[in-house]
XYZ file of C-alpha atoms in Angstrom:
306
model
C 7.214 -34.013 -48.223
C 10.898 -34.080 -47.440
C 13.926 -33.225 -49.535
C 16.660 -35.744 -50.241
C 20.311 -35.389 -49.304
C 21.048 -33.192 -52.342
C 17.806 -31.210 -52.207
C 16.019 -33.638 -54.522
C 12.585 -34.706 -53.425
C 12.379 -38.348 -52.376
C 9.680 -40.760 -53.582
C 6.480 -40.675 -51.564
C 3.874 -43.416 -51.364
C 0.681 -42.415 -49.599
C -2.827 -43.706 -49.039
C -5.626 -41.310 -48.186
C -8.629 -42.234 -46.030
C -11.690 -40.485 -47.368
C -14.623 -41.231 -45.132
C -16.266 -43.502 -42.563
C -19.782 -44.902 -42.738
C -21.893 -47.583 -41.109
C -23.230 -48.607 -44.500
C -21.183 -48.283 -47.647
C -24.355 -47.864 -49.729
C -25.032 -44.646 -47.833
C -22.617 -42.767 -50.042
C -20.853 -45.268 -52.307
C -23.944 -46.532 -54.075
C -22.995 -44.868 -57.350
C -19.311 -45.838 -57.293
C -17.603 -48.878 -58.716
C -14.064 -49.949 -59.597
C -14.012 -47.898 -62.823
C -15.790 -44.762 -61.628
C -13.188 -44.168 -58.898
C -10.366 -44.308 -61.387
C -9.158 -47.754 -60.465
C -7.678 -46.438 -57.220
C -6.603 -48.959 -54.627
C -9.223 -49.096 -51.890
C -9.765 -51.108 -48.736
C -12.217 -51.228 -45.888
C -11.924 -52.052 -42.210
C -13.840 -51.782 -38.946
C -13.510 -49.795 -35.728
C -15.420 -49.341 -32.490
C -16.960 -51.413 -29.720
C -18.349 -54.893 -30.360
C -22.007 -54.576 -31.413
C -21.577 -51.001 -32.661
C -18.956 -51.334 -35.381
C -18.315 -48.535 -37.868
C -17.067 -49.563 -41.276
C -14.287 -47.372 -42.648
C -13.754 -47.076 -46.384
C -10.414 -46.035 -47.828
C -9.777 -44.683 -51.302
C -6.354 -43.595 -52.377
C -3.697 -43.663 -54.996
C 0.063 -43.894 -55.209
C 1.977 -40.651 -55.720
C 5.525 -40.718 -57.060
C 7.792 -37.665 -57.244
C 11.333 -37.420 -58.628
C 14.097 -38.695 -56.381
C 17.669 -39.923 -56.413
C 18.522 -43.259 -57.940
C 18.436 -45.940 -55.236
C 21.710 -47.450 -54.110
C 22.351 -50.693 -55.962
C 21.910 -53.813 -53.835
C 25.031 -55.942 -53.348
C 25.387 -58.704 -55.893
C 25.149 -62.211 -54.464
C 25.857 -65.453 -56.238
C 22.974 -66.775 -58.293
C 20.730 -69.054 -56.243
C 21.847 -67.712 -52.858
C 19.984 -65.654 -50.265
C 21.952 -63.618 -47.735
C 19.579 -63.120 -44.810
C 22.110 -61.415 -42.511
C 24.788 -59.716 -44.639
C 27.874 -59.432 -42.454
C 29.189 -56.407 -44.310
C 26.099 -54.483 -43.142
C 25.496 -55.783 -39.621
C 28.929 -56.750 -38.398
C 27.790 -60.186 -37.280
C 30.165 -63.008 -36.447
C 29.585 -66.703 -36.976
C 29.778 -68.753 -33.778
C 29.244 -72.418 -33.033
C 26.120 -73.214 -31.027
C 27.055 -74.905 -27.748
C 25.074 -78.113 -27.196
C 25.009 -79.269 -23.536
C 25.694 -82.996 -23.003
C 22.064 -83.757 -22.087
C 20.897 -82.589 -25.530
C 23.563 -84.221 -27.675
C 21.848 -86.557 -30.076
C 18.731 -84.357 -30.138
C 20.446 -81.353 -31.707
C 22.960 -81.384 -34.602
C 26.500 -80.835 -33.391
C 27.560 -78.495 -36.214
C 25.005 -75.703 -35.801
C 26.181 -72.103 -36.208
C 24.562 -68.698 -35.795
C 25.539 -65.194 -36.869
C 25.501 -62.960 -33.782
C 26.812 -59.511 -32.755
C 30.458 -59.427 -31.663
C 31.036 -60.706 -28.150
C 27.865 -62.778 -28.004
C 27.481 -66.551 -28.079
C 24.698 -69.119 -28.445
C 23.847 -72.308 -26.592
C 20.903 -74.690 -26.400
C 18.715 -74.014 -23.365
C 16.077 -76.698 -24.036
C 15.393 -79.255 -26.759
C 12.796 -81.848 -27.662
C 9.908 -79.388 -28.002
C 7.244 -79.733 -30.699
C 6.600 -76.468 -32.487
C 7.702 -73.972 -29.813
C 6.396 -70.456 -30.403
C 6.205 -67.451 -28.083
C 7.934 -67.388 -24.694
C 7.381 -65.503 -21.436
C 8.920 -65.444 -17.970
C 6.639 -66.056 -15.004
C 6.770 -63.643 -12.037
C 9.220 -66.020 -10.311
C 11.579 -66.027 -13.289
C 10.742 -69.390 -14.906
C 10.749 -69.428 -18.697
C 7.502 -70.679 -20.256
C 6.989 -71.512 -23.924
C 3.957 -72.331 -26.068
C 4.520 -75.889 -27.318
C 2.047 -75.601 -30.169
C 2.393 -78.652 -32.403
C 2.314 -81.563 -29.964
C 1.343 -84.739 -31.804
C 0.868 -82.934 -35.136
C 2.446 -84.210 -38.332
C 1.324 -81.146 -40.299
C 3.323 -77.944 -40.452
C 0.549 -75.355 -40.582
C -2.583 -77.088 -39.280
C -3.556 -78.436 -35.865
C -4.508 -82.135 -35.668
C -8.183 -81.097 -35.629
C -8.591 -78.380 -38.242
C -12.379 -78.321 -38.598
C -14.609 -75.326 -37.938
C -15.854 -77.017 -34.783
C -13.988 -76.642 -31.501
C -12.731 -80.131 -30.611
C -13.278 -81.785 -27.249
C -10.655 -80.825 -24.631
C -9.124 -84.298 -24.647
C -8.540 -84.007 -28.404
C -6.515 -80.807 -28.023
C -2.802 -81.545 -27.710
C -1.098 -78.156 -27.354
C 0.780 -77.204 -24.201
C 2.446 -74.460 -22.238
C 5.762 -75.785 -20.928
C 7.688 -74.447 -17.928
C 11.473 -74.728 -18.254
C 13.026 -73.965 -14.850
C 16.766 -73.436 -14.459
C 17.115 -73.665 -10.693
C 20.896 -74.071 -10.624
C 21.453 -71.177 -13.013
C 23.746 -73.062 -15.398
C 21.954 -71.813 -18.504
C 20.274 -75.172 -19.245
C 16.693 -76.107 -18.381
C 16.631 -78.589 -15.505
C 13.409 -80.211 -16.646
C 10.240 -79.630 -18.637
C 6.937 -79.205 -16.773
C 3.574 -79.209 -18.530
C 2.084 -76.086 -16.970
C -1.049 -76.163 -19.174
C -2.309 -78.789 -21.597
C -5.364 -79.460 -23.775
C -4.777 -76.390 -25.945
C -5.994 -76.334 -29.537
C -3.294 -74.326 -31.394
C -1.856 -71.969 -28.805
C 0.914 -69.662 -29.973
C 1.358 -67.000 -27.282
C 1.163 -66.495 -23.535
C 1.450 -63.764 -20.930
C 1.387 -63.427 -17.158
C -0.824 -60.767 -15.613
C -2.408 -60.295 -12.194
C -1.300 -63.690 -10.913
C -2.858 -65.563 -13.822
C -1.546 -67.114 -17.029
C -3.207 -65.972 -20.266
C -2.942 -68.039 -23.449
C -3.712 -66.935 -26.993
C -5.397 -70.042 -28.391
C -6.935 -70.450 -31.812
C -10.493 -69.773 -30.654
C -10.154 -67.797 -27.413
C -7.978 -65.931 -24.965
C -7.838 -68.547 -22.223
C -6.709 -67.979 -18.651
C -5.405 -70.233 -15.907
C -4.453 -70.114 -12.243
C -1.910 -72.123 -10.261
C -3.806 -72.761 -7.038
C -1.077 -74.503 -5.019
C 2.143 -72.987 -6.349
C 3.514 -76.184 -7.894
C 4.020 -74.606 -11.318
C 1.037 -76.371 -12.897
C -1.868 -74.109 -13.831
C -4.563 -76.683 -13.210
C -7.508 -74.324 -12.775
C -8.902 -73.036 -16.074
C -11.056 -69.960 -15.531
C -13.743 -68.692 -17.915
C -12.077 -67.408 -21.092
C -11.374 -63.729 -21.356
C -12.851 -63.638 -24.847
C -13.994 -65.951 -27.589
C -12.297 -65.188 -30.901
C -13.201 -65.885 -34.529
C -11.414 -68.854 -36.043
C -11.304 -70.662 -39.362
C -9.007 -72.188 -41.940
C -6.748 -69.154 -42.421
C -4.374 -67.371 -40.048
C -5.103 -69.550 -37.061
C -2.718 -68.164 -34.456
C -3.571 -65.411 -31.971
C -0.886 -63.248 -30.366
C -1.540 -61.492 -27.049
C 0.400 -58.673 -25.376
C -0.266 -56.745 -22.155
C 0.413 -53.036 -21.754
C 0.852 -52.989 -17.981
C 1.410 -49.222 -17.851
C -2.004 -48.430 -19.348
C -3.732 -51.650 -18.200
C -4.594 -52.855 -21.692
C -4.497 -56.253 -23.366
C -4.023 -56.467 -27.132
C -4.895 -59.480 -29.277
C -3.999 -59.824 -32.953
C -6.485 -61.726 -35.110
C -5.554 -62.598 -38.690
C -7.842 -62.368 -41.690
C -10.091 -65.147 -42.954
C -8.336 -65.239 -46.318
C -5.168 -64.272 -48.132
C -6.669 -62.012 -50.809
C -10.225 -60.838 -50.340
C -12.435 -58.199 -48.753
C -12.695 -59.083 -45.083
C -16.320 -59.230 -43.934
C -15.764 -60.205 -40.300
C -15.259 -57.023 -38.227
C -13.096 -58.925 -35.735
C -10.621 -60.376 -38.210
C -7.555 -58.687 -39.715
C -7.530 -56.460 -36.635
C -5.887 -55.898 -33.271
C -8.419 -56.094 -30.438
C -8.021 -54.016 -27.284
C -9.302 -55.057 -23.851
C -9.395 -53.096 -20.616
C -7.183 -55.201 -18.349
C -8.653 -53.688 -15.186
C -11.952 -55.345 -15.985
C -10.504 -58.795 -16.545
C -11.577 -61.616 -14.292
C -15.290 -61.873 -14.935
C -17.248 -63.112 -17.919
C -15.953 -62.819 -21.462
C -15.051 -59.211 -22.202
C -16.045 -57.018 -25.125
C -13.120 -55.550 -27.062
C -12.606 -52.490 -29.185
C -10.889 -52.607 -32.565
C -7.853 -50.373 -32.171
C -5.825 -51.013 -35.339
C -5.930 -52.701 -38.697
C -3.264 -53.588 -41.239
C -4.794 -51.212 -43.772
C -4.224 -47.976 -41.829
C -0.693 -47.170 -42.929
C 1.483 -44.809 -44.891
C 5.008 -45.266 -46.146
C 7.367 -42.378 -46.812
C 10.892 -42.847 -48.026
């Protein structure tokens, strides 16, 4: 516990993890919501696939005296100030629209940026662009997630059955800038037939894609920028009607791949040990059949101290 600026203790909010068990009935059989004092409690999973351990958390909120918080600045009723200039020192600049994109992008766009910086359109005409990554040769790639979709949050085929490849419309686009003028020369479909792909990463000469149902991987066999050879997926992932996107990130120093998988609901007890988690893969073992991950983190393992 830390003291405030004037020696007054600051508020503390803490959750305490009590115990881990493979079966909650092993030691929680006689507990219910009332007998534990109405404490907030959660559960999550950890360990290798096929040998999961269920962790049970019981805790409470602890508040101690502290200084009165600084009053937030008053804004006009009905307004939201996302980037308050008095706090961040941002400056409003006009977004530069290259001639080739005029008509596709509004001409009066502005952004608030740090002093000395500007903003210009690099590429336009994409359909639901999400995560981006540079290839080893310096070409920007972007997940073009919502190709052909008229819905904001759902793919065209939103059933619990993986659609046929030809029914998947998502893409990974390559946006080369060969002349270095800060504008994409063209748009190349590097990968297509993706279900609802949101993220991508390059590793070991291959392109990895976080799709709704799997971590998929591709290889460009002839160096033309099109990853035409789809290899066996790194891993199949749980999917359903909630939290459909999967984000992947390589740790090249420690040779790990991390995959975030959202929960199957917005407000419930998660029963799937591979949802509402971050999965860890050993990148050195990639390249064969689907790999078995370990659960390395969950959104419930946290503490906040102010």
